[in-house]
PDB file of C-alpha atoms in Angstrom:
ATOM      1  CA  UNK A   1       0.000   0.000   0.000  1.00  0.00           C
ATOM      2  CA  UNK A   2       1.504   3.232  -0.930  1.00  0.00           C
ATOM      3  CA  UNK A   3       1.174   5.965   1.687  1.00  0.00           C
ATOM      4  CA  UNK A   4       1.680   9.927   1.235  1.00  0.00           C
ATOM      5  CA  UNK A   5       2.372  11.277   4.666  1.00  0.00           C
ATOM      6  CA  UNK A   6       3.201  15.546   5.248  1.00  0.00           C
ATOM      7  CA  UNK A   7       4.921  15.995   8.489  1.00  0.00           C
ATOM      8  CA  UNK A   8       4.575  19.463  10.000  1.00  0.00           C
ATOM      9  CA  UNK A   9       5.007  20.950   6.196  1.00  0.00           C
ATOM     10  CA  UNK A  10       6.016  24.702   6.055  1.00  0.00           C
ATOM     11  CA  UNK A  11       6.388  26.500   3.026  1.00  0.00           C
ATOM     12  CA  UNK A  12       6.843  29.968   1.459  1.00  0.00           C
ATOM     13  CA  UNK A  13       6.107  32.236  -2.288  1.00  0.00           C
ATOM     14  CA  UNK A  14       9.377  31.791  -3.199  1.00  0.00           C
ATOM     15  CA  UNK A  15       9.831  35.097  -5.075  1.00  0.00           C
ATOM     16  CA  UNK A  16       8.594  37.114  -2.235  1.00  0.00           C
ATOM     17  CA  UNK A  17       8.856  34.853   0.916  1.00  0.00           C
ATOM     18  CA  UNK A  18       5.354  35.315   2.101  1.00  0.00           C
ATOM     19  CA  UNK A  19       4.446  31.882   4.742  1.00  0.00           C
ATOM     20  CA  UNK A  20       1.644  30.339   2.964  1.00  0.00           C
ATOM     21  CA  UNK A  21       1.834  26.721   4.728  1.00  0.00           C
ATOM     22  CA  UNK A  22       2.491  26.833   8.809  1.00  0.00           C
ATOM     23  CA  UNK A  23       2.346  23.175   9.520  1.00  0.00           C
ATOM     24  CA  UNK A  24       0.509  20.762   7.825  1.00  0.00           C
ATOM     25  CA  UNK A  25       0.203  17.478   8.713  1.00  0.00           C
ATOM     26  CA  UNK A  26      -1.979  14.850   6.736  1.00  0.00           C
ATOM     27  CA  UNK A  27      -1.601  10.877   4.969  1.00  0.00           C
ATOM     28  CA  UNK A  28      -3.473   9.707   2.479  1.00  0.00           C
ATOM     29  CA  UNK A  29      -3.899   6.153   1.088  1.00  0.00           C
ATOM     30  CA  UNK A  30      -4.006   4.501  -2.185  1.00  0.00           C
ATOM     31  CA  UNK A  31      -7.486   3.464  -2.200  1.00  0.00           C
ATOM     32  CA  UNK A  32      -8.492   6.291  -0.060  1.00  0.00           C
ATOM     33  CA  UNK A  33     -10.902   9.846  -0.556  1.00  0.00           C
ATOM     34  CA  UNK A  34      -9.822  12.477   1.271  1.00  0.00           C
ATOM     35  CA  UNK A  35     -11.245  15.826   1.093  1.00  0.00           C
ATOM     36  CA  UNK A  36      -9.131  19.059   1.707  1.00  0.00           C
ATOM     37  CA  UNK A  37     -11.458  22.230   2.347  1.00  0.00           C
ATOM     38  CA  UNK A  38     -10.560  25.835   3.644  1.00  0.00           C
ATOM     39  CA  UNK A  39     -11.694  29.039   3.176  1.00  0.00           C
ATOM     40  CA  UNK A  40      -9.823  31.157   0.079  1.00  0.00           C
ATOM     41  CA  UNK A  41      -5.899  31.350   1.150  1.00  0.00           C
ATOM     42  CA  UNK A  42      -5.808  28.964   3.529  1.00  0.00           C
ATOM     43  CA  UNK A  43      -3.507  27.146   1.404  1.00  0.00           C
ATOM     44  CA  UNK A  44      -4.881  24.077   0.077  1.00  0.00           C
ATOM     45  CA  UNK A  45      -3.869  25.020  -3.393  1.00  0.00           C
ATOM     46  CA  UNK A  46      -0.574  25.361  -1.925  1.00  0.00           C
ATOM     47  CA  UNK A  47       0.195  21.928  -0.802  1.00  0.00           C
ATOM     48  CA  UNK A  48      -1.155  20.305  -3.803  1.00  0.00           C
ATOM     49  CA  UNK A  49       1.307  22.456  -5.714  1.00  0.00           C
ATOM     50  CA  UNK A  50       4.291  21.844  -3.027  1.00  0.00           C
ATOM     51  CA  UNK A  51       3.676  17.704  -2.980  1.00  0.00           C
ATOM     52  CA  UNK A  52       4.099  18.223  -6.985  1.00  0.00           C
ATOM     53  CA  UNK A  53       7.351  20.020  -6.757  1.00  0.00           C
ATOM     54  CA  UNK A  54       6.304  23.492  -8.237  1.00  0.00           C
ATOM     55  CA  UNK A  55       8.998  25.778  -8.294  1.00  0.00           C
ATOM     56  CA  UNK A  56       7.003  28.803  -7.031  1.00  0.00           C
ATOM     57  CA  UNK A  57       7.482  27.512  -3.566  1.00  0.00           C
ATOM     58  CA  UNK A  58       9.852  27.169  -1.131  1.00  0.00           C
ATOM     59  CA  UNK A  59       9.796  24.349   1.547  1.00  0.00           C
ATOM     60  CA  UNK A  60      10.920  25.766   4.855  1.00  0.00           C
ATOM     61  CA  UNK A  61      10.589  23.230   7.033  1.00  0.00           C
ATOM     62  CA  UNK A  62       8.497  19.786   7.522  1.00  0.00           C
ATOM     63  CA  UNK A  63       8.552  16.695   5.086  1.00  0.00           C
ATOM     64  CA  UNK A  64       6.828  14.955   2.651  1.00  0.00           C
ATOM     65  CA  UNK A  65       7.365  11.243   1.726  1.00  0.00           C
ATOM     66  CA  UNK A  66       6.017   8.581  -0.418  1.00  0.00           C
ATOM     67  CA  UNK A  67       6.331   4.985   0.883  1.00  0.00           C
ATOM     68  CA  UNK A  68       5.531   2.032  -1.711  1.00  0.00           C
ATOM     69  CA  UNK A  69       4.785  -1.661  -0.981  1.00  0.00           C
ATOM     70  CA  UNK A  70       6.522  -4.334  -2.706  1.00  0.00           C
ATOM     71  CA  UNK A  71       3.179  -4.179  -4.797  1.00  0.00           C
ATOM     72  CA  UNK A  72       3.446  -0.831  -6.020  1.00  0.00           C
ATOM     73  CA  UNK A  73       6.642  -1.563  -7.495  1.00  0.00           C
ATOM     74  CA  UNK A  74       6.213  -4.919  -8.971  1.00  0.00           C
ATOM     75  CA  UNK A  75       6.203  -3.871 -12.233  1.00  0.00           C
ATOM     76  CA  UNK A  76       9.711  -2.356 -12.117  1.00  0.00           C
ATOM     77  CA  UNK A  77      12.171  -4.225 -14.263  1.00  0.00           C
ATOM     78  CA  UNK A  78      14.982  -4.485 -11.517  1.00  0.00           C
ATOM     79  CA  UNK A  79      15.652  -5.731  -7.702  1.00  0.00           C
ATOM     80  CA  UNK A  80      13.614  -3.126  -5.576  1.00  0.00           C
ATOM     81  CA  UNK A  81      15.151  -2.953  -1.706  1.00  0.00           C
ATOM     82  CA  UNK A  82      13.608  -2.646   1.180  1.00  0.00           C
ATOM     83  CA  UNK A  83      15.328   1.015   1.275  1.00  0.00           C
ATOM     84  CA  UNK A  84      14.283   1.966  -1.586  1.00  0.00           C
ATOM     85  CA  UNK A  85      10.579   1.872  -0.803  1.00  0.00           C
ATOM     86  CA  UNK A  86      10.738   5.078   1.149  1.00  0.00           C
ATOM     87  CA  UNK A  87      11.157   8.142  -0.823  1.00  0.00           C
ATOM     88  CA  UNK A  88      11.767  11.978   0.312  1.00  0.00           C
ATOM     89  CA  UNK A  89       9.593  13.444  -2.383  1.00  0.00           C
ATOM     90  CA  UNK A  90      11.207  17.106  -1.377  1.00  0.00           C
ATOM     91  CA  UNK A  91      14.606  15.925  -2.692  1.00  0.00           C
ATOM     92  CA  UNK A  92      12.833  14.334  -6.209  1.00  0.00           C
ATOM     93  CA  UNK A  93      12.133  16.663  -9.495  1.00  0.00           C
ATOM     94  CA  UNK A  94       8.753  17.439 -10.454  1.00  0.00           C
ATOM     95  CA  UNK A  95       8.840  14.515 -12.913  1.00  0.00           C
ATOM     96  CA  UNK A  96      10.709  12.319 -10.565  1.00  0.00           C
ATOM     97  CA  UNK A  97       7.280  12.424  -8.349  1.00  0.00           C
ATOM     98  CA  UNK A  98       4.771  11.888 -10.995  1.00  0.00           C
ATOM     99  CA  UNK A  99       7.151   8.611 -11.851  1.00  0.00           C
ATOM    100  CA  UNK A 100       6.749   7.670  -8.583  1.00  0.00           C
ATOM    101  CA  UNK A 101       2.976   7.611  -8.644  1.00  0.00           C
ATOM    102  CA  UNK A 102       2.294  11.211  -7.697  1.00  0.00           C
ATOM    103  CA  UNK A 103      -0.343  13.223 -10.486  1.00  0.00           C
ATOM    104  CA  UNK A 104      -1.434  16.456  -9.999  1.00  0.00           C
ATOM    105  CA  UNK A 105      -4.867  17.555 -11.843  1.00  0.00           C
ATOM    106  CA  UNK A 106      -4.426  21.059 -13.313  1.00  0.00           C
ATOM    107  CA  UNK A 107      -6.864  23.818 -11.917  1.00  0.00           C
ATOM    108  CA  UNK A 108      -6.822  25.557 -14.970  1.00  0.00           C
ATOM    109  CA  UNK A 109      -5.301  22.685 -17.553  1.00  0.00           C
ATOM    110  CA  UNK A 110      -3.262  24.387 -20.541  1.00  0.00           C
ATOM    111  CA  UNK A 111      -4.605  24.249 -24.281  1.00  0.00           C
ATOM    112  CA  UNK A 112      -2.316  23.233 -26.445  1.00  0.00           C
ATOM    113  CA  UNK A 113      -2.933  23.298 -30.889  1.00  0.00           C
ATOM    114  CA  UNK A 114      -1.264  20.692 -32.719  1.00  0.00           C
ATOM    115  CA  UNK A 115      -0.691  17.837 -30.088  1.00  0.00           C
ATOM    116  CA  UNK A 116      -3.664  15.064 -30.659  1.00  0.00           C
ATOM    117  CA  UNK A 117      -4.806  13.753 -27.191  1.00  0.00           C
ATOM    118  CA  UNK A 118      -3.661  10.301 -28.097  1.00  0.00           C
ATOM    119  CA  UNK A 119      -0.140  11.396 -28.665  1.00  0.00           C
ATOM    120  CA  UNK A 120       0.183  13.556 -25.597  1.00  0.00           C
ATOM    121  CA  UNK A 121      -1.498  10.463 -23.606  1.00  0.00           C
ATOM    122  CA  UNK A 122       1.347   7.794 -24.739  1.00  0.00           C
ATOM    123  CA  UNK A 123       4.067  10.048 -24.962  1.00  0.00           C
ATOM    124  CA  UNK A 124       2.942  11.357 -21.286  1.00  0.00           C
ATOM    125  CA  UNK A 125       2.826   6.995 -20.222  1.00  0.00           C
ATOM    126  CA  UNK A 126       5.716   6.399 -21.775  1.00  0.00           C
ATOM    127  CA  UNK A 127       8.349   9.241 -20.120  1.00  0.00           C
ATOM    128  CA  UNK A 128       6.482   8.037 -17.079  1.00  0.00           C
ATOM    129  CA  UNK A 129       7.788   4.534 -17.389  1.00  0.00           C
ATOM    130  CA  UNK A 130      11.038   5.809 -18.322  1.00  0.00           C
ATOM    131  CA  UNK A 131      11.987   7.753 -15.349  1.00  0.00           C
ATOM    132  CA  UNK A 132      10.412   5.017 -13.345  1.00  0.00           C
ATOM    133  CA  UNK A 133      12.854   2.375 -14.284  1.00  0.00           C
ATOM    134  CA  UNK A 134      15.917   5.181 -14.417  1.00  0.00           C
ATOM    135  CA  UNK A 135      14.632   5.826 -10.226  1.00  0.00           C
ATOM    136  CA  UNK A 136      15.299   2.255  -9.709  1.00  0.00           C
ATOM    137  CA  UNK A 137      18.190   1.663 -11.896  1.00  0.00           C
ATOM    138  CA  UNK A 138      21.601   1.036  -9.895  1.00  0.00           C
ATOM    139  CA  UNK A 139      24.385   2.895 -10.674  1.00  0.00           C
ATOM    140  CA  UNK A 140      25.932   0.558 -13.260  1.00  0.00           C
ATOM    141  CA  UNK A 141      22.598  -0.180 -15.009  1.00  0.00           C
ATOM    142  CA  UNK A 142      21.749   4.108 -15.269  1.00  0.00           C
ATOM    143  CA  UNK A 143      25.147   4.498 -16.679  1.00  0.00           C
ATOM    144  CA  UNK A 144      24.446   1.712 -19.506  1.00  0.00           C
ATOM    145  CA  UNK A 145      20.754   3.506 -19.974  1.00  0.00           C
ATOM    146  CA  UNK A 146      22.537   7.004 -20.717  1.00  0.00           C
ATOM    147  CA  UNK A 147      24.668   5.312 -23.296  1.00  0.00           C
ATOM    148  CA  UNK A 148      21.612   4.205 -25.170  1.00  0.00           C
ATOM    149  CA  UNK A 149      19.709   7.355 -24.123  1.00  0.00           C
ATOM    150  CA  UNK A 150      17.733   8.190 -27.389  1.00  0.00           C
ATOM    151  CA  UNK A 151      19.023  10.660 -29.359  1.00  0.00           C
ATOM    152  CA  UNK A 152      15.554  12.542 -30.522  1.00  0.00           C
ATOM    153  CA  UNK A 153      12.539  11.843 -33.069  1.00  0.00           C
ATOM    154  CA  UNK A 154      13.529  10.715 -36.890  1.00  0.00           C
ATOM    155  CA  UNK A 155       9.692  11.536 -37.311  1.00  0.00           C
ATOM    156  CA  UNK A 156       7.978  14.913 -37.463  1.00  0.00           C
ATOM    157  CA  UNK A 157       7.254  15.774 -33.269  1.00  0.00           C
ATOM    158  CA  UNK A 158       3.694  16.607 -34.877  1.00  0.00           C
ATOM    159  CA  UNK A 159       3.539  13.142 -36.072  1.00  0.00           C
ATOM    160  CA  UNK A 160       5.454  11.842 -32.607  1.00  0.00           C
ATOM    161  CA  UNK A 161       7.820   9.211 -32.867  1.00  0.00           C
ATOM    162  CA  UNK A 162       6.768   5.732 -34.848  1.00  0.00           C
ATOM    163  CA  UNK A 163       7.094   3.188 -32.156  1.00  0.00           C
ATOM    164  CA  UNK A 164       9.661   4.501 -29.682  1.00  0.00           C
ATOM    165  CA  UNK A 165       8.864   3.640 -25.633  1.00  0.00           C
ATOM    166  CA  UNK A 166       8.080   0.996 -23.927  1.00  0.00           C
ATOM    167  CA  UNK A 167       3.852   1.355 -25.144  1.00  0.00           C
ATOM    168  CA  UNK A 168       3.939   0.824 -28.619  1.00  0.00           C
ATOM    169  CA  UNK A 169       1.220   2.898 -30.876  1.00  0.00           C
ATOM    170  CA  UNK A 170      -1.161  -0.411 -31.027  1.00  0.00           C
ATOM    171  CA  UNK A 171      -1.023  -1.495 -27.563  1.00  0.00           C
ATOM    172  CA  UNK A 172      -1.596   2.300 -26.091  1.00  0.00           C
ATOM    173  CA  UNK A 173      -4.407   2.310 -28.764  1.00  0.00           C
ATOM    174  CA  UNK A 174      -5.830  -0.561 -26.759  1.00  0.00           C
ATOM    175  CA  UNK A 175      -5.231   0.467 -23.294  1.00  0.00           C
ATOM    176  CA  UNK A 176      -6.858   4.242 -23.945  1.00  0.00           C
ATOM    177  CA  UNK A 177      -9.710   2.559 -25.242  1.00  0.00           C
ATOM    178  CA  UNK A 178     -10.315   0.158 -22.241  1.00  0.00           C
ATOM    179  CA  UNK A 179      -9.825   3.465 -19.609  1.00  0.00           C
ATOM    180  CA  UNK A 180     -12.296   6.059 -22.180  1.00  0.00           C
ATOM    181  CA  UNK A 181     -14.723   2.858 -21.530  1.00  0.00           C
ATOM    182  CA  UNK A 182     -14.029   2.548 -17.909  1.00  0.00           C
ATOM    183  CA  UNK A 183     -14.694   6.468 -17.584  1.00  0.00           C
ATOM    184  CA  UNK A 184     -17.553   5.840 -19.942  1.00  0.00           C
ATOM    185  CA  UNK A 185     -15.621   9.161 -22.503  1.00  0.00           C
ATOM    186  CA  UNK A 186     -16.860   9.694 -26.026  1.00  0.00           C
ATOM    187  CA  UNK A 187     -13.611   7.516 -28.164  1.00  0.00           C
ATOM    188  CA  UNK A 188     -14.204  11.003 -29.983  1.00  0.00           C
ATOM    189  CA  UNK A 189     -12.488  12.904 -27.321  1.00  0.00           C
ATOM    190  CA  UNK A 190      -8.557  11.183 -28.250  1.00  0.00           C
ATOM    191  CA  UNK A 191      -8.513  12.618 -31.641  1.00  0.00           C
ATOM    192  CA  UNK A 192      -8.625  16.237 -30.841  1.00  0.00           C
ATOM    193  CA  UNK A 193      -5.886  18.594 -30.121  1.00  0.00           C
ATOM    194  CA  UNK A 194      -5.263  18.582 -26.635  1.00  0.00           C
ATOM    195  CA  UNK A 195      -7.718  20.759 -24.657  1.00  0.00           C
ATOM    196  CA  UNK A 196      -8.223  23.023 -27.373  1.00  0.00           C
ATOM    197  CA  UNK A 197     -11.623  24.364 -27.689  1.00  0.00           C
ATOM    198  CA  UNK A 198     -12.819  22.016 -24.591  1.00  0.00           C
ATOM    199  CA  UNK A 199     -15.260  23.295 -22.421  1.00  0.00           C
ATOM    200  CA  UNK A 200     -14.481  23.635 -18.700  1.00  0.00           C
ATOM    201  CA  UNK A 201     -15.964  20.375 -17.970  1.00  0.00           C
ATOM    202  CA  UNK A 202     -14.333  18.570 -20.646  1.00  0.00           C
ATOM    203  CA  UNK A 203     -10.703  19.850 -19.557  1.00  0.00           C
ATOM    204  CA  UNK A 204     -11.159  18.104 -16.071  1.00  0.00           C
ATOM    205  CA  UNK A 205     -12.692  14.839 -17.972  1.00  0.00           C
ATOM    206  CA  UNK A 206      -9.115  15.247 -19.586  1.00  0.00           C
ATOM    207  CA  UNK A 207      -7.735  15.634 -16.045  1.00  0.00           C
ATOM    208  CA  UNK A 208      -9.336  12.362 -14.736  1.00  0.00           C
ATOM    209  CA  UNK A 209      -8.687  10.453 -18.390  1.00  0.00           C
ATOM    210  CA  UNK A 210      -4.685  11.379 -17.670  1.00  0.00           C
ATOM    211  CA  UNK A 211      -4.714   9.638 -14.197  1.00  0.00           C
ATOM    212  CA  UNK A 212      -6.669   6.944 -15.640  1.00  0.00           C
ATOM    213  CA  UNK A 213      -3.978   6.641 -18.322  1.00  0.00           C
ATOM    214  CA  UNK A 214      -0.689   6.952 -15.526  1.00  0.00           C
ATOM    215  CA  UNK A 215      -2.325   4.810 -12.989  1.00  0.00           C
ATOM    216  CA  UNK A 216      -0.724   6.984 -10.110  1.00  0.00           C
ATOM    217  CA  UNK A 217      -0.844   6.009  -6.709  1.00  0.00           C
ATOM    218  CA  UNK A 218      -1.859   9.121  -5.408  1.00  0.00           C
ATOM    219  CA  UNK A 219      -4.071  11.398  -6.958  1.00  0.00           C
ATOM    220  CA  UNK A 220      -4.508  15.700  -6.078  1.00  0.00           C
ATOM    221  CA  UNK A 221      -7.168  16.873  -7.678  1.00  0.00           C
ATOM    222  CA  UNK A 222      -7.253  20.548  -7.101  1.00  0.00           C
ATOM    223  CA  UNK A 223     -10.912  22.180  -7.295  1.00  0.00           C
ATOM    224  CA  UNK A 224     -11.382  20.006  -9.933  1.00  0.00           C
ATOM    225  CA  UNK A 225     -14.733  20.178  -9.474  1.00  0.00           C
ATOM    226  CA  UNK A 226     -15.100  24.514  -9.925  1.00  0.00           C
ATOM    227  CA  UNK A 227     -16.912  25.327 -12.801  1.00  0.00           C
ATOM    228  CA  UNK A 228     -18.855  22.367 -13.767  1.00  0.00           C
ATOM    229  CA  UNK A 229     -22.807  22.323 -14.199  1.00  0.00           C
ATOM    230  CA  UNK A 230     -24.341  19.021 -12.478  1.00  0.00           C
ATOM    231  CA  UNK A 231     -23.671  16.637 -15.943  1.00  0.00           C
ATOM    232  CA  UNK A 232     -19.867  17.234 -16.089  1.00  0.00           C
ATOM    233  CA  UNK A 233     -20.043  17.232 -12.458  1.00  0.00           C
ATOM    234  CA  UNK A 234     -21.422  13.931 -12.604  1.00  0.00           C
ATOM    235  CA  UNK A 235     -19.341  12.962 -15.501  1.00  0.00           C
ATOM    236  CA  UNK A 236     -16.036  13.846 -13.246  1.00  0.00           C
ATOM    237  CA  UNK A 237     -17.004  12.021 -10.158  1.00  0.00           C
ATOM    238  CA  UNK A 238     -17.550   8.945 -11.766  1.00  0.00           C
ATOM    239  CA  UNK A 239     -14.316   8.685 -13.190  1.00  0.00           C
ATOM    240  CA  UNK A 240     -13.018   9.975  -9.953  1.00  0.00           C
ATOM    241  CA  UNK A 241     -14.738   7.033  -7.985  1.00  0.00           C
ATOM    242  CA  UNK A 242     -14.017   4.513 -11.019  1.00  0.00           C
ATOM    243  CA  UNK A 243     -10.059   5.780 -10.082  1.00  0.00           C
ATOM    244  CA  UNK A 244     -10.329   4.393  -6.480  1.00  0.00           C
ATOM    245  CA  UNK A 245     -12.758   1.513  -7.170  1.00  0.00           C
ATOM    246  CA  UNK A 246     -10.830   0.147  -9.744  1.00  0.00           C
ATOM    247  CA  UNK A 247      -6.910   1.127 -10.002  1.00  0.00           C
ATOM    248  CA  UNK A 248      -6.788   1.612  -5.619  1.00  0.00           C
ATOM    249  CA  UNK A 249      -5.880   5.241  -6.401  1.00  0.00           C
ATOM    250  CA  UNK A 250      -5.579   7.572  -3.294  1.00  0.00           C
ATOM    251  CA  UNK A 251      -7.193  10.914  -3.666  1.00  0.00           C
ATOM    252  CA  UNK A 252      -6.831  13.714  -2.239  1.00  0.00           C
ATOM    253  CA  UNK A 253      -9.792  16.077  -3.336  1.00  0.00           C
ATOM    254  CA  UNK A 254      -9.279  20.003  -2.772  1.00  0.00           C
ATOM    255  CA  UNK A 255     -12.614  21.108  -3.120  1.00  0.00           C
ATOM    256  CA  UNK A 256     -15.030  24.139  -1.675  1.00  0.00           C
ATOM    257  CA  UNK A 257     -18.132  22.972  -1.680  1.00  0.00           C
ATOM    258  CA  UNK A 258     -20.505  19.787  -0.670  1.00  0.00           C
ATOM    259  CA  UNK A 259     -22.138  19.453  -3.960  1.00  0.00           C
ATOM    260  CA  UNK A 260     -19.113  17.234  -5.418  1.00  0.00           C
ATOM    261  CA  UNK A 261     -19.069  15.254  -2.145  1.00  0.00           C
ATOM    262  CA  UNK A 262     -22.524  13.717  -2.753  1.00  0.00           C
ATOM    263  CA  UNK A 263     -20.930  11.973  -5.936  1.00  0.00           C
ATOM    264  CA  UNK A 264     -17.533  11.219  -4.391  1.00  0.00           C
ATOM    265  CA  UNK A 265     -17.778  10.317  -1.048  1.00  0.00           C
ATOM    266  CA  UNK A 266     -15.064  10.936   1.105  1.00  0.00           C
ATOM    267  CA  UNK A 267     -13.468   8.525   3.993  1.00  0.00           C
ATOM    268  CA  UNK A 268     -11.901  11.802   5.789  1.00  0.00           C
ATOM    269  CA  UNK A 269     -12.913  15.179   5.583  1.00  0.00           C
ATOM    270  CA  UNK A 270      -9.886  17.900   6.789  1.00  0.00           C
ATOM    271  CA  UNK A 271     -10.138  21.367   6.974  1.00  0.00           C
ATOM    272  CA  UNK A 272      -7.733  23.620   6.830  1.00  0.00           C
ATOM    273  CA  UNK A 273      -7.282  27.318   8.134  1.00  0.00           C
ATOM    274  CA  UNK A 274      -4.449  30.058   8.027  1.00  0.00           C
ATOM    275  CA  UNK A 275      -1.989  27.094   6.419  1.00  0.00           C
ATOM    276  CA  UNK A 276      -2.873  24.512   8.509  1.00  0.00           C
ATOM    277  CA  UNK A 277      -4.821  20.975   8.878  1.00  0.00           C
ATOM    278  CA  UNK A 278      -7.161  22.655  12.105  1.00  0.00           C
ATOM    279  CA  UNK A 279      -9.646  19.795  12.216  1.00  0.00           C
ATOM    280  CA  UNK A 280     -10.632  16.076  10.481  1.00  0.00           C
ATOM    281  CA  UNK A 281     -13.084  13.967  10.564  1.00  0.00           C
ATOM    282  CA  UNK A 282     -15.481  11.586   8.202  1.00  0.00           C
ATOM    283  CA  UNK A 283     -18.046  12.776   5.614  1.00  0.00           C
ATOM    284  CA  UNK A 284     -20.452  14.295   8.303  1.00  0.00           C
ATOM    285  CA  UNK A 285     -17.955  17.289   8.831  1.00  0.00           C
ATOM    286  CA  UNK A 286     -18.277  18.873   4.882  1.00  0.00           C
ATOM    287  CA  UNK A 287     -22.017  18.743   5.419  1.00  0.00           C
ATOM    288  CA  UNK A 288     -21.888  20.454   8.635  1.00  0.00           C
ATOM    289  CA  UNK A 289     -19.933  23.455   7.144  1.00  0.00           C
ATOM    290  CA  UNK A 290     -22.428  24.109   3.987  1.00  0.00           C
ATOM    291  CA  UNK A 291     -25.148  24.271   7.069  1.00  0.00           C
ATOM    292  CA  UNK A 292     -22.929  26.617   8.884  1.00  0.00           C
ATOM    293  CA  UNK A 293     -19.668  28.100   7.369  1.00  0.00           C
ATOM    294  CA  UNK A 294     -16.564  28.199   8.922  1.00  0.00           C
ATOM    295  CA  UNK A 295     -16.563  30.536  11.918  1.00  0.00           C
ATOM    296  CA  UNK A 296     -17.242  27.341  14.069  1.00  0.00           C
ATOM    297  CA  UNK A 297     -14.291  25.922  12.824  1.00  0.00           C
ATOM    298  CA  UNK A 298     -12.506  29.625  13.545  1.00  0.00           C
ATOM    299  CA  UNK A 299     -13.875  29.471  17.243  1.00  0.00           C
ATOM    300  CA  UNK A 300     -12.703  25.672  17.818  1.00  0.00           C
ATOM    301  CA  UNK A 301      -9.095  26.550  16.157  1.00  0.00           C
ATOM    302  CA  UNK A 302      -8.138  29.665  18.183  1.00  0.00           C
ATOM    303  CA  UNK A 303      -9.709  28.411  21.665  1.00  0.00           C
ATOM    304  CA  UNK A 304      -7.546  25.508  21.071  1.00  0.00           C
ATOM    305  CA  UNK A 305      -4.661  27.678  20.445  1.00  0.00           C
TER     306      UNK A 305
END
């Protein structure tokens, strides 16, 4: 069972060293919902963005590590020890994480002309594997790898490269067609450019698709849920459930409001206030605050203090 556990996390804007996170503390699961909620600037947004390794921010203090079972890593092509299964995410590029089984779902996903869904998808799966193997790779078997490193595309990069990767053009073919089914996606969706013209809804269908496609182990979906009228809404929260239900991803689900919570049901609830995890709790605690807002919380927090 992979775990993602933040240990008294602090962090800062690194351009102007304002303190966004003071402390936060939280684990999540594979196979688990959580739900992070907070007022605007309480910094959920923050520690999605800090687990991911965005470069805007500054870790001052605190950790953040991803454990893996001998499960998690079974599909790695190379004796995994015991050691190894324990990884400070804070020391690991951006891309390092995501090999790892970290994904991050954009809040406001980029739209980008030219690059078909499908070839985004597998090229996306296949650097994934890639750096996988290279995290695993001893120091004689990375040295052979950069030897053999691949020099670039003989095809046109609009085209993408013929059969390069460890997911070959057929198989991926195959393997995006069983997870559009499984998120029940028009097949439609894989031959246009990638988020161009998409509505808001559609661009977090995209979101969900992507994890579907990586198989992380943990999952941050920030506000993925903003913007949608109650059919994408629907739409996303089945795919978000068919995640957990049937690749055992963790998610961690930054969200404002209730109305997404009646599709995805979380098994902890946390909310968070001036940077920090102030209370949890199970689903019963996200209904209480659409009855009554947060100044409860606010009175509970500082008496405590």
């Amino acid at each position: 069972m992979a775990t993602l556990e933040l240990q008294n996390l602090q962090a800062e804007v690194a351009e102007t060293g304002e303190e966004i996170l003071r402390g936060v503390d939280l684990e999540v699961k594979n196979g688990e919902i959580h739900a992070l909620m907070g007022p605007n600037g309480s910094g959920k947004s923050t520690t999605a963005k800090v687990i991911a390794g965005h470069p805007a921010y500054e870790v001052t203090d605190g950790s953040v590590t991803l454990t893996l079972s001998e499960a998690d890593v079974a599909d790695i092509d190379a004796d995994v020890d015991e050691e190894d299964l324990t990884w400070n995410l804070l020391d690991l590029e951006p891309n390092e994480r995501a090999a790892l089984g970290i994904f991050l779902a954009f809040q406001y996903p980029a739209e980008i002309e030219g690059v078909t869904m499908v070839n985004f998808l597998r090229q996306a799966l296949n650097a994934k594997l890639d750096e996988r193997e290279e995290l695993f790779e001893d120091e004689d078997e990375e040295a052979e790898a950069e030897s053999e490193k691949d020099e670039g595309y003989e095809t046109s990069p609009m085209e993408g490269p013929a059969d390069d990767g460890d997911v070959g053009v057929a198989e991926f073919q195959q393997l995006l067609k069983e997870k559009m089914e499984l998120l029940d996606m028009d097949k439609k969706f894989a031959e246009r450019y990638l988020n161009a013209g998409f509505s808001g809804g559609e661009k977090k269908q995209n979101e969900v698709l992507q994890a579907a496609i990586l198989e992380p182990s943990i999952a941050v979906l920030d506000e993925i849920d903003s913007g949608l009228d109650i059919d994408r809404l629907q739409d996303v929260s089945k795919g978000i459930n068919a995640l957990r239900d049937e690749q055992d991803t963790g998610i961690l689900q930054i969200t404002h409001y209730q109305r997404i919570l009646d599709y995805v049901e979380p098994d902890y609830v946390h909310i968070m206030l001036d940077g920090k995890v102030v209370k949890s709790g199970g689903a019963e605690l996200a209904e209480k605050l659409e009855d009554e807002g947060y100044d409860w919380v606010r009175e509970e927090a500082y008496e405590t203090a």
